[in-house]
Tab-separated table of C-alpha atoms and ligand atoms in Angstrom:
chain	number	residue	atom	x	y	z
A	1	UNK	CA	104.832	124.909	77.270
A	2	UNK	CA	105.942	122.783	80.188
A	3	UNK	CA	107.848	120.485	77.861
A	4	UNK	CA	109.962	123.319	76.527
A	5	UNK	CA	110.289	125.110	79.802
A	6	UNK	CA	113.092	123.115	81.351
A	7	UNK	CA	113.533	123.534	85.071
A	8	UNK	CA	116.625	125.294	86.354
A	9	UNK	CA	117.988	122.035	87.787
A	10	UNK	CA	118.674	120.631	84.358
A	11	UNK	CA	121.204	123.298	83.390
A	12	UNK	CA	124.883	123.314	84.056
A	13	UNK	CA	125.366	124.332	87.671
A	14	UNK	CA	128.576	126.282	87.147
A	15	UNK	CA	126.911	128.476	84.565
A	16	UNK	CA	124.008	129.108	86.922
A	17	UNK	CA	126.445	129.940	89.677
A	18	UNK	CA	128.306	132.446	87.489
A	19	UNK	CA	125.079	134.063	86.356
A	20	UNK	CA	123.718	134.488	89.876
A	21	UNK	CA	127.047	135.745	91.220
A	22	UNK	CA	126.325	138.941	89.279
A	23	UNK	CA	123.160	139.776	91.266
A	24	UNK	CA	122.615	140.502	94.944
A	25	UNK	CA	119.931	137.860	95.472
A	26	UNK	CA	119.619	134.373	94.063
A	27	UNK	CA	115.939	134.073	94.969
A	28	UNK	CA	112.931	136.346	95.545
A	29	UNK	CA	113.164	138.355	98.771
A	30	UNK	CA	113.953	141.784	100.184
A	31	UNK	CA	115.540	143.353	103.269
A	32	UNK	CA	112.058	144.403	104.476
A	33	UNK	CA	110.789	140.831	104.278
A	34	UNK	CA	113.814	139.411	106.104
A	35	UNK	CA	113.289	141.956	108.887
A	36	UNK	CA	109.557	141.204	109.029
A	37	UNK	CA	110.222	137.461	109.355
A	38	UNK	CA	112.821	138.170	112.057
A	39	UNK	CA	110.197	140.096	114.033
A	40	UNK	CA	108.489	136.765	114.891
A	41	UNK	CA	111.678	135.311	116.446
A	42	UNK	CA	111.966	136.189	120.126
A	43	UNK	CA	114.685	133.937	121.556
A	44	UNK	CA	117.916	135.475	120.266
A	45	UNK	CA	120.840	136.796	122.345
A	46	UNK	CA	124.542	137.481	121.741
A	47	UNK	CA	125.159	133.797	122.523
A	48	UNK	CA	122.712	132.444	119.935
A	49	UNK	CA	123.647	130.201	117.030
A	50	UNK	CA	121.887	130.691	113.723
A	51	UNK	CA	122.226	128.765	110.454
A	52	UNK	CA	121.294	130.228	107.067
A	53	UNK	CA	120.902	127.231	104.765
A	54	UNK	CA	121.291	127.734	101.013
A	55	UNK	CA	122.594	131.208	101.823
A	56	UNK	CA	123.874	132.027	98.318
A	57	UNK	CA	126.037	135.146	98.308
A	58	UNK	CA	124.390	136.235	101.565
A	59	UNK	CA	122.006	139.084	100.604
A	60	UNK	CA	119.574	138.076	103.358
A	61	UNK	CA	122.266	136.870	105.796
A	62	UNK	CA	123.867	140.310	106.021
A	63	UNK	CA	120.463	141.903	106.648
A	64	UNK	CA	119.852	139.379	109.433
A	65	UNK	CA	123.269	140.016	110.958
A	66	UNK	CA	122.596	143.741	111.043
A	67	UNK	CA	119.233	143.214	112.723
A	68	UNK	CA	119.804	140.443	115.216
A	69	UNK	CA	122.391	139.353	117.814
A	70	UNK	CA	124.219	136.010	117.711
A	71	UNK	CA	126.529	134.103	115.418
A	72	UNK	CA	125.383	133.158	111.904
A	73	UNK	CA	126.773	130.313	109.802
A	74	UNK	CA	125.802	130.521	106.135
A	75	UNK	CA	126.010	127.257	104.236
A	76	UNK	CA	125.799	126.715	100.494
A	77	UNK	CA	126.750	124.058	97.988
A	78	UNK	CA	128.637	126.456	95.706
A	79	UNK	CA	132.152	127.552	96.695
A	80	UNK	CA	131.865	130.606	94.403
A	81	UNK	CA	128.849	131.868	96.354
A	82	UNK	CA	130.599	131.247	99.684
A	83	UNK	CA	133.654	133.259	98.566
A	84	UNK	CA	131.388	136.183	97.711
A	85	UNK	CA	129.472	135.645	100.972
A	86	UNK	CA	132.622	135.887	103.113
A	87	UNK	CA	133.799	138.902	101.105
A	88	UNK	CA	130.459	140.615	101.749
A	89	UNK	CA	130.640	139.847	105.497
A	90	UNK	CA	134.114	141.378	105.641
A	91	UNK	CA	133.110	144.485	103.688
A	92	UNK	CA	130.363	145.106	106.237
A	93	UNK	CA	132.635	144.389	109.233
A	94	UNK	CA	130.542	141.348	110.191
A	95	UNK	CA	133.240	138.686	109.802
A	96	UNK	CA	133.465	137.992	113.574
A	97	UNK	CA	129.786	136.980	113.713
A	98	UNK	CA	129.120	135.736	110.211
A	99	UNK	CA	130.843	132.742	108.611
A	100	UNK	CA	130.188	131.175	105.235
A	101	UNK	CA	130.994	127.512	104.717
A	102	UNK	CA	130.609	125.137	101.790
A	103	UNK	CA	128.274	122.232	102.511
A	104	UNK	CA	125.073	120.508	101.560
A	105	UNK	CA	121.682	120.869	103.191
A	106	UNK	CA	121.228	117.092	103.161
A	107	UNK	CA	124.383	116.595	105.234
A	108	UNK	CA	124.623	119.545	107.620
A	109	UNK	CA	127.633	119.840	109.935
A	110	UNK	CA	125.673	120.959	113.018
A	111	UNK	CA	125.262	119.127	116.327
A	112	UNK	CA	122.001	117.930	117.803
A	113	UNK	CA	120.174	120.679	119.752
A	114	UNK	CA	122.822	123.244	118.807
A	115	UNK	CA	120.915	125.951	116.980
A	116	UNK	CA	118.536	128.675	118.176
A	117	UNK	CA	117.329	129.494	114.676
A	118	UNK	CA	117.382	127.879	111.248
A	119	UNK	CA	116.854	130.279	108.360
A	120	UNK	CA	116.444	129.450	104.680
A	121	UNK	CA	115.158	131.812	101.991
A	122	UNK	CA	114.242	130.403	98.604
A	123	UNK	CA	116.365	127.283	99.047
A	124	UNK	CA	114.562	124.516	100.986
A	125	UNK	CA	112.999	123.313	97.702
A	126	UNK	CA	116.392	121.786	96.896
A	127	UNK	CA	115.809	119.109	99.541
A	128	UNK	CA	112.012	119.445	99.589
A	129	UNK	CA	109.950	121.416	102.118
A	130	UNK	CA	108.798	118.532	104.301
A	131	UNK	CA	112.067	116.631	104.215
A	132	UNK	CA	114.000	119.790	105.130
A	133	UNK	CA	111.680	120.598	108.027
A	134	UNK	CA	111.928	117.062	109.380
A	135	UNK	CA	115.668	116.512	108.923
A	136	UNK	CA	116.801	119.906	110.165
A	137	UNK	CA	114.624	119.817	113.295
A	138	UNK	CA	117.165	117.782	115.303
A	139	UNK	CA	119.716	120.609	115.083
A	140	UNK	CA	117.367	123.026	116.870
A	141	UNK	CA	117.194	123.478	120.627
A	142	UNK	CA	113.765	122.970	122.199
A	143	UNK	CA	111.939	126.258	121.645
A	144	UNK	CA	114.194	127.096	118.694
A	145	UNK	CA	112.738	128.562	115.515
A	146	UNK	CA	112.747	127.718	111.852
A	147	UNK	CA	111.974	130.341	109.200
A	148	UNK	CA	111.879	129.347	105.536
A	149	UNK	CA	110.442	130.851	102.375
A	150	UNK	CA	108.874	128.529	99.861
A	151	UNK	CA	106.975	128.726	96.574
A	152	UNK	CA	103.254	128.157	97.252
A	153	UNK	CA	99.839	128.236	95.595
A	154	UNK	CA	97.560	131.079	96.647
A	155	UNK	CA	94.398	129.447	95.279
A	156	UNK	CA	92.911	125.942	95.297
A	157	UNK	CA	92.595	125.926	91.523
A	158	UNK	CA	94.753	127.409	88.795
A	159	UNK	CA	95.213	127.428	84.999
A	160	UNK	CA	96.528	124.137	83.645
A	161	UNK	CA	99.488	125.739	81.843
A	162	UNK	CA	100.723	127.088	85.176
A	163	UNK	CA	99.973	123.906	87.039
A	164	UNK	CA	101.958	121.854	84.534
A	165	UNK	CA	104.938	124.186	84.662
A	166	UNK	CA	105.248	123.891	88.424
A	167	UNK	CA	104.437	120.192	88.634
A	168	UNK	CA	107.399	119.735	86.317
A	169	UNK	CA	109.725	122.206	88.075
A	170	UNK	CA	108.786	121.456	91.723
A	171	UNK	CA	105.951	119.051	92.378
A	172	UNK	CA	105.971	119.799	96.124
A	173	UNK	CA	104.447	123.224	95.460
A	174	UNK	CA	101.214	123.317	97.522
A	175	UNK	CA	98.664	125.630	99.092
A	176	UNK	CA	99.483	127.648	102.206
A	177	UNK	CA	97.155	125.642	104.538
A	178	UNK	CA	98.725	122.383	103.314
A	179	UNK	CA	102.239	123.717	103.911
A	180	UNK	CA	101.247	124.879	107.389
A	181	UNK	CA	99.871	121.432	108.138
A	182	UNK	CA	103.135	119.865	106.962
A	183	UNK	CA	105.006	122.190	109.303
A	184	UNK	CA	102.795	121.173	112.209
A	185	UNK	CA	103.139	117.472	111.350
A	186	UNK	CA	106.919	117.874	111.253
A	187	UNK	CA	107.070	118.896	114.916
A	188	UNK	CA	106.695	122.665	114.923
A	189	UNK	CA	104.092	125.102	116.185
A	190	UNK	CA	103.222	127.225	113.145
A	191	UNK	CA	103.969	130.710	114.451
A	192	UNK	CA	103.368	132.834	111.359
A	193	UNK	CA	103.063	132.790	107.601
A	194	UNK	CA	102.988	135.709	105.211
A	195	UNK	CA	103.115	136.200	101.467
A	196	UNK	CA	106.150	137.999	100.070
A	197	UNK	CA	105.063	141.179	98.297
A	198	UNK	CA	105.382	141.418	94.538
A	199	UNK	CA	108.457	143.677	94.658
A	200	UNK	CA	110.455	140.714	96.008
A	201	UNK	CA	110.093	139.164	92.553
A	202	UNK	CA	110.293	142.282	90.414
A	203	UNK	CA	112.492	144.999	91.916
A	204	UNK	CA	114.685	142.618	93.960
A	205	UNK	CA	114.880	139.576	91.680
A	206	UNK	CA	113.869	139.799	88.021
A	207	UNK	CA	114.789	143.453	87.351
A	208	UNK	CA	118.449	143.157	88.497
A	209	UNK	CA	118.727	140.072	86.286
A	210	UNK	CA	118.103	142.024	83.090
A	211	UNK	CA	121.614	143.556	83.061
A	212	UNK	CA	123.130	140.223	84.149
A	213	UNK	CA	121.355	138.531	81.235
A	214	UNK	CA	122.722	140.992	78.692
A	215	UNK	CA	126.294	140.549	79.938
A	216	UNK	CA	125.890	136.781	80.035
A	217	UNK	CA	124.470	136.558	76.525
A	218	UNK	CA	127.349	138.649	75.189
A	219	UNK	CA	129.928	136.424	76.840
A	220	UNK	CA	128.255	133.116	75.969
A	221	UNK	CA	126.622	133.925	72.617
A	222	UNK	CA	127.861	130.604	71.187
A	223	UNK	CA	126.996	128.460	74.165
A	224	UNK	CA	123.652	126.753	73.603
A	225	UNK	CA	123.197	125.804	77.261
A	226	UNK	CA	123.832	129.375	78.404
A	227	UNK	CA	121.411	130.846	75.877
A	228	UNK	CA	118.782	128.260	76.804
A	229	UNK	CA	119.284	129.068	80.455
A	230	UNK	CA	118.649	132.781	79.874
A	231	UNK	CA	115.546	132.042	77.789
A	232	UNK	CA	114.361	129.847	80.635
A	233	UNK	CA	114.888	132.675	83.148
A	234	UNK	CA	112.980	135.067	80.913
A	235	UNK	CA	110.121	132.588	80.467
A	236	UNK	CA	109.908	132.168	84.216
A	237	UNK	CA	109.728	135.947	84.715
A	238	UNK	CA	106.969	136.174	82.101
A	239	UNK	CA	105.079	133.331	83.685
A	240	UNK	CA	105.217	135.157	86.999
A	241	UNK	CA	103.928	138.354	85.464
A	242	UNK	CA	101.038	136.515	83.827
A	243	UNK	CA	99.993	134.360	86.770
A	244	UNK	CA	101.142	136.176	89.902
A	245	UNK	CA	97.720	136.070	91.529
A	246	UNK	CA	97.956	132.267	91.680
A	247	UNK	CA	101.367	131.696	93.247
A	248	UNK	CA	104.313	133.252	94.949
A	249	UNK	CA	106.767	132.909	97.801
A	250	UNK	CA	105.501	132.539	101.351
A	251	UNK	CA	107.453	132.745	104.613
A	252	UNK	CA	106.698	129.937	107.075
A	253	UNK	CA	107.875	130.398	110.646
A	254	UNK	CA	107.671	127.603	113.196
A	255	UNK	CA	108.818	126.872	116.736
A	256	UNK	CA	110.209	123.466	117.708
A	257	UNK	CA	107.789	121.748	120.046
B	301	SAH	N1	119.060	132.344	100.141
B	301	SAH	C1	119.589	132.994	98.938
B	301	SAH	C2	119.801	132.019	97.802
B	301	SAH	C3	118.573	131.317	97.278
B	301	SAH	S1	118.863	130.392	95.790
B	301	SAH	C4	118.657	134.121	98.530
B	301	SAH	O1	117.502	134.129	98.970
B	301	SAH	O2	119.081	134.970	97.754
B	301	SAH	C5	119.084	128.737	96.367
B	301	SAH	C6	120.471	128.475	96.940
B	301	SAH	O3	120.527	127.123	97.379
B	301	SAH	C7	121.594	128.647	95.927
B	301	SAH	O4	122.556	129.501	96.462
B	301	SAH	C8	122.150	127.241	95.757
B	301	SAH	O5	123.540	127.214	95.525
B	301	SAH	C9	121.812	126.619	97.083
B	301	SAH	N2	121.762	125.152	97.099
B	301	SAH	C10	121.249	124.327	96.148
B	301	SAH	N3	121.347	123.041	96.550
B	301	SAH	C11	121.939	123.057	97.779
B	301	SAH	C12	122.309	122.044	98.706
B	301	SAH	N4	122.083	120.760	98.471
B	301	SAH	N5	122.888	122.417	99.866
B	301	SAH	C13	123.121	123.731	100.143
B	301	SAH	N6	122.784	124.730	99.289
B	301	SAH	C14	122.202	124.404	98.125
């Protein structure tokens, strides 16, 4: 299975971008989970600076902005997502506090010790969990927080089919205690971790994709890459349904030592 199940990274990025522009979230999550993670952050004021890295079209950023003071910069590699992001901020009247900019997480435009909070939902895997934690740390003030969600194993052992799929797609997937240790070793006090509930994958992620998939398949019926991409998305959703007791997304919240 793992040989046929190509990881998302191998497909044409513009097609992926178009597909995900049609849904509110580009990764598993929910407003409730964003608010829960925010509840562990206690240093924010109107003067705070927050970065949301790999923000996508800003589903979670807008929820943050409505539930926390301070200025938020969303940053994403895809200009199409950032256009939608800034449109969403404007629609909600948040444009004075929320800015979307195009950029890459491996070359962030922030200054040393500038940020009070670094946020990243379902995106740090693009640079790798440990590398992201280590490289982004310098942008945080002492006592600043980092809050990221990351795919993780719930159990020490798991079926080989599942193991192979994820080793191929993202070999840095690991157990929660190992991720917490990595956070500690990267210079943070691990403040909290919690598992995202199942509805973050179903109701908020895979279900909205069904309509997007139909529209996409109609438009790109003759495009082999597009069809393969949709099949890949569907396989991933099925894999989740079959093996959800073994893995999922976990929020990791740390404080810069
Ligand atoms: N945080 C959003 C999006 C998660 S999907 C949500 O939870 O809905 C992952 C996001 O990371 C995508 O928007 C993708 O465009 C972005 N991304 C991928 N590589 C990146 C990079 N090198 N720098 C910045 N963003 C990147």
